[in-house]
PDB file of C-alpha atoms in Angstrom:
ATOM      1  CA  UNK F  12      94.038  62.580 108.143  1.00 52.00           C
ATOM      2  CA  UNK F  13      95.960  65.763 107.436  1.00 60.00           C
ATOM      3  CA  UNK F  14      96.442  68.370 110.107  1.00 71.00           C
ATOM      4  CA  UNK F  15      95.441  71.916 109.336  1.00 74.00           C
ATOM      5  CA  UNK F  16      98.447  74.214 109.636  1.00 80.00           C
ATOM      6  CA  UNK F  17      98.290  77.412 111.611  1.00 88.00           C
ATOM      7  CA  UNK F  18      98.674  80.409 109.300  1.00 89.00           C
ATOM      8  CA  UNK F  19     101.923  82.290 109.214  1.00 91.00           C
ATOM      9  CA  UNK F  20     101.101  85.735 110.636  1.00 92.00           C
ATOM     10  CA  UNK F  21     102.876  88.717 109.084  1.00 92.00           C
ATOM     11  CA  UNK F  22     103.126  92.435 109.713  1.00 93.00           C
ATOM     12  CA  UNK F  23     104.566  93.951 106.560  1.00 95.00           C
ATOM     13  CA  UNK F  24     106.671  97.064 107.141  1.00 93.00           C
ATOM     14  CA  UNK F  25     107.508  99.202 104.133  1.00 95.00           C
ATOM     15  CA  UNK F  26     104.816  97.529 102.058  1.00 96.00           C
ATOM     16  CA  UNK F  27     104.841 100.084  99.229  1.00 96.00           C
ATOM     17  CA  UNK F  28     108.599  99.981  98.684  1.00 97.00           C
ATOM     18  CA  UNK F  29     110.326  97.624  96.270  1.00 96.00           C
ATOM     19  CA  UNK F  30     110.955  94.838  98.782  1.00 97.00           C
ATOM     20  CA  UNK F  31     107.479  95.336 100.276  1.00 97.00           C
ATOM     21  CA  UNK F  32     105.723  95.006  96.922  1.00 97.00           C
ATOM     22  CA  UNK F  33     107.713  91.860  96.161  1.00 97.00           C
ATOM     23  CA  UNK F  34     106.736  90.476  99.559  1.00 97.00           C
ATOM     24  CA  UNK F  35     103.058  91.091  98.738  1.00 97.00           C
ATOM     25  CA  UNK F  36     103.554  89.054  95.555  1.00 97.00           C
ATOM     26  CA  UNK F  37     105.183  86.227  97.532  1.00 97.00           C
ATOM     27  CA  UNK F  38     102.313  86.195 100.046  1.00 97.00           C
ATOM     28  CA  UNK F  39      99.753  86.035  97.236  1.00 97.00           C
ATOM     29  CA  UNK F  40     101.718  83.226  95.569  1.00 97.00           C
ATOM     30  CA  UNK F  41     101.820  81.251  98.820  1.00 95.00           C
ATOM     31  CA  UNK F  42      98.083  81.712  99.301  1.00 95.00           C
ATOM     32  CA  UNK F  43      97.321  80.551  95.756  1.00 96.00           C
ATOM     33  CA  UNK F  44      99.245  77.364  96.496  1.00 95.00           C
ATOM     34  CA  UNK F  45      97.412  76.610  99.719  1.00 93.00           C
ATOM     35  CA  UNK F  46      99.927  78.002 102.189  1.00 93.00           C
ATOM     36  CA  UNK F  47      98.055  79.706 105.038  1.00 93.00           C
ATOM     37  CA  UNK F  48      99.401  83.224 105.432  1.00 93.00           C
ATOM     38  CA  UNK F  49      97.603  85.970 107.346  1.00 94.00           C
ATOM     39  CA  UNK F  50      98.676  89.596 107.022  1.00 96.00           C
ATOM     40  CA  UNK F  51      97.798  91.178 110.358  1.00 93.00           C
ATOM     41  CA  UNK F  52      99.200  94.626 109.592  1.00 94.00           C
ATOM     42  CA  UNK F  53     100.617  96.868 106.891  1.00 96.00           C
ATOM     43  CA  UNK F  54     102.911  99.824 107.362  1.00 95.00           C
ATOM     44  CA  UNK F  55     104.230 102.383 104.896  1.00 95.00           C
ATOM     45  CA  UNK F  56     105.645 105.878 104.958  1.00 92.00           C
ATOM     46  CA  UNK F  57     102.624 107.440 103.318  1.00 90.00           C
ATOM     47  CA  UNK F  58     103.979 108.656  99.986  1.00 90.00           C
ATOM     48  CA  UNK F  59     101.828 106.188  98.008  1.00 93.00           C
ATOM     49  CA  UNK F  60      98.470 105.938  99.760  1.00 93.00           C
ATOM     50  CA  UNK F  61      96.760 104.554  96.660  1.00 94.00           C
ATOM     51  CA  UNK F  62      99.063 101.539  96.539  1.00 96.00           C
ATOM     52  CA  UNK F  63      98.758 101.051 100.305  1.00 96.00           C
ATOM     53  CA  UNK F  64      94.947 101.027 100.003  1.00 96.00           C
ATOM     54  CA  UNK F  65      95.155  98.534  97.128  1.00 97.00           C
ATOM     55  CA  UNK F  66      97.420  96.263  99.188  1.00 97.00           C
ATOM     56  CA  UNK F  67      95.053  96.455 102.163  1.00 97.00           C
ATOM     57  CA  UNK F  68      92.171  95.274  99.966  1.00 97.00           C
ATOM     58  CA  UNK F  69      94.188  92.561  98.193  1.00 96.00           C
ATOM     59  CA  UNK F  70      95.539  91.168 101.448  1.00 97.00           C
ATOM     60  CA  UNK F  71      92.348  91.581 103.489  1.00 96.00           C
ATOM     61  CA  UNK F  72      93.792  94.039 105.992  1.00 96.00           C
ATOM     62  CA  UNK F  73      91.237  96.416 107.564  1.00 94.00           C
ATOM     63  CA  UNK F  74      92.094 100.108 107.862  1.00 92.00           C
ATOM     64  CA  UNK F  75      92.639  99.990 111.617  1.00 90.00           C
ATOM     65  CA  UNK F  76      95.461  97.470 111.038  1.00 93.00           C
ATOM     66  CA  UNK F  77      97.363  99.887 108.765  1.00 94.00           C
ATOM     67  CA  UNK F  78     100.108 102.235 109.946  1.00 93.00           C
ATOM     68  CA  UNK F  79     101.136 105.321 107.995  1.00 93.00           C
ATOM     69  CA  UNK F  80     104.335 107.073 109.007  1.00 90.00           C
ATOM     70  CA  UNK F  81     103.267 110.476 107.711  1.00 84.00           C
ATOM     71  CA  UNK F  82     101.341 112.181 110.509  1.00 75.00           C
ATOM     72  CA  UNK F  83      99.446 114.453 108.121  1.00 70.00           C
ATOM     73  CA  UNK F  84      97.899 111.443 106.373  1.00 65.00           C
ATOM     74  CA  UNK F  85      95.309 110.913 109.097  1.00 59.00           C
ATOM     75  CA  UNK F  86      93.772 114.342 108.624  1.00 57.00           C
ATOM     76  CA  UNK F  87      94.202 114.363 104.870  1.00 58.00           C
ATOM     77  CA  UNK F  88      91.224 114.412 102.537  1.00 62.00           C
ATOM     78  CA  UNK F  89      93.290 112.203 100.212  1.00 69.00           C
ATOM     79  CA  UNK F  90      93.128 109.233 102.590  1.00 81.00           C
ATOM     80  CA  UNK F  91      91.344 106.444 100.683  1.00 89.00           C
ATOM     81  CA  UNK F  92      88.252 104.950 102.302  1.00 90.00           C
ATOM     82  CA  UNK F  93      90.061 101.586 102.625  1.00 91.00           C
ATOM     83  CA  UNK F  94      92.518 103.240 105.020  1.00 92.00           C
ATOM     84  CA  UNK F  95      89.997 104.915 107.329  1.00 88.00           C
ATOM     85  CA  UNK F  96      90.972 104.190 110.896  1.00 89.00           C
ATOM     86  CA  UNK F  97      94.677 103.833 110.060  1.00 90.00           C
ATOM     87  CA  UNK F  98      97.213 104.712 112.734  1.00 88.00           C
ATOM     88  CA  UNK F  99      99.214 107.714 111.519  1.00 89.00           C
ATOM     89  CA  UNK F 100     102.391 109.481 112.605  1.00 88.00           C
ATOM     90  CA  UNK F 101     105.419 108.738 114.731  1.00 85.00           C
ATOM     91  CA  UNK F 102     105.059 105.404 116.495  1.00 86.00           C
ATOM     92  CA  UNK F 103     102.406 104.117 114.080  1.00 88.00           C
ATOM     93  CA  UNK F 104     104.379 100.985 113.167  1.00 86.00           C
ATOM     94  CA  UNK F 105     105.119 100.236 116.814  1.00 86.00           C
ATOM     95  CA  UNK F 106     101.400 100.483 117.602  1.00 83.00           C
ATOM     96  CA  UNK F 107     100.739  97.612 115.181  1.00 80.00           C
ATOM     97  CA  UNK F 108     103.583  95.428 116.425  1.00 75.00           C
ATOM     98  CA  UNK F 109     102.214  94.764 119.892  1.00 67.00           C
ATOM     99  CA  UNK F 110     102.532  91.148 121.087  1.00 53.00           C
ATOM    100  CA  UNK F 111      98.760  90.640 121.213  1.00 52.00           C
ATOM    101  CA  UNK F 112      98.633  91.260 117.467  1.00 44.00           C
ATOM    102  CA  UNK F 113     101.369  88.932 116.301  1.00 45.00           C
ATOM    103  CA  UNK F 114     101.297  86.141 118.819  1.00 45.00           C
ATOM    104  CA  UNK F 115     104.718  84.982 119.979  1.00 41.00           C
ATOM    105  CA  UNK F 116     106.763  87.999 118.913  1.00 36.00           C
ATOM    106  CA  UNK F 117     107.764  90.545 121.514  1.00 31.00           C
ATOM    107  CA  UNK F 118     108.627  94.186 120.992  1.00 29.00           C
TER     108      UNK F 118
END
């Protein structure tokens, strides 16, 4: 009888940058091969909201688990529907990285 593994829980900072986009690809690869991996938060600076919204959908991250560094993004009409409820501005990433969200990690 095989034991079910607990998913690896990830908060991805800088998700729309080059390393972030590669990390999204790695997570999707792991999932396709049966590796449990749960993305519990996404964070990006806010210069590419379209890509951030796409990542949120692909990875199953609801808008309220997304942090956008640009404070003007929250009031912007350009904010995609997938990102409604996102935390915006200074301290947005820290708001996602609370211990209750990521289990054992401590800020």
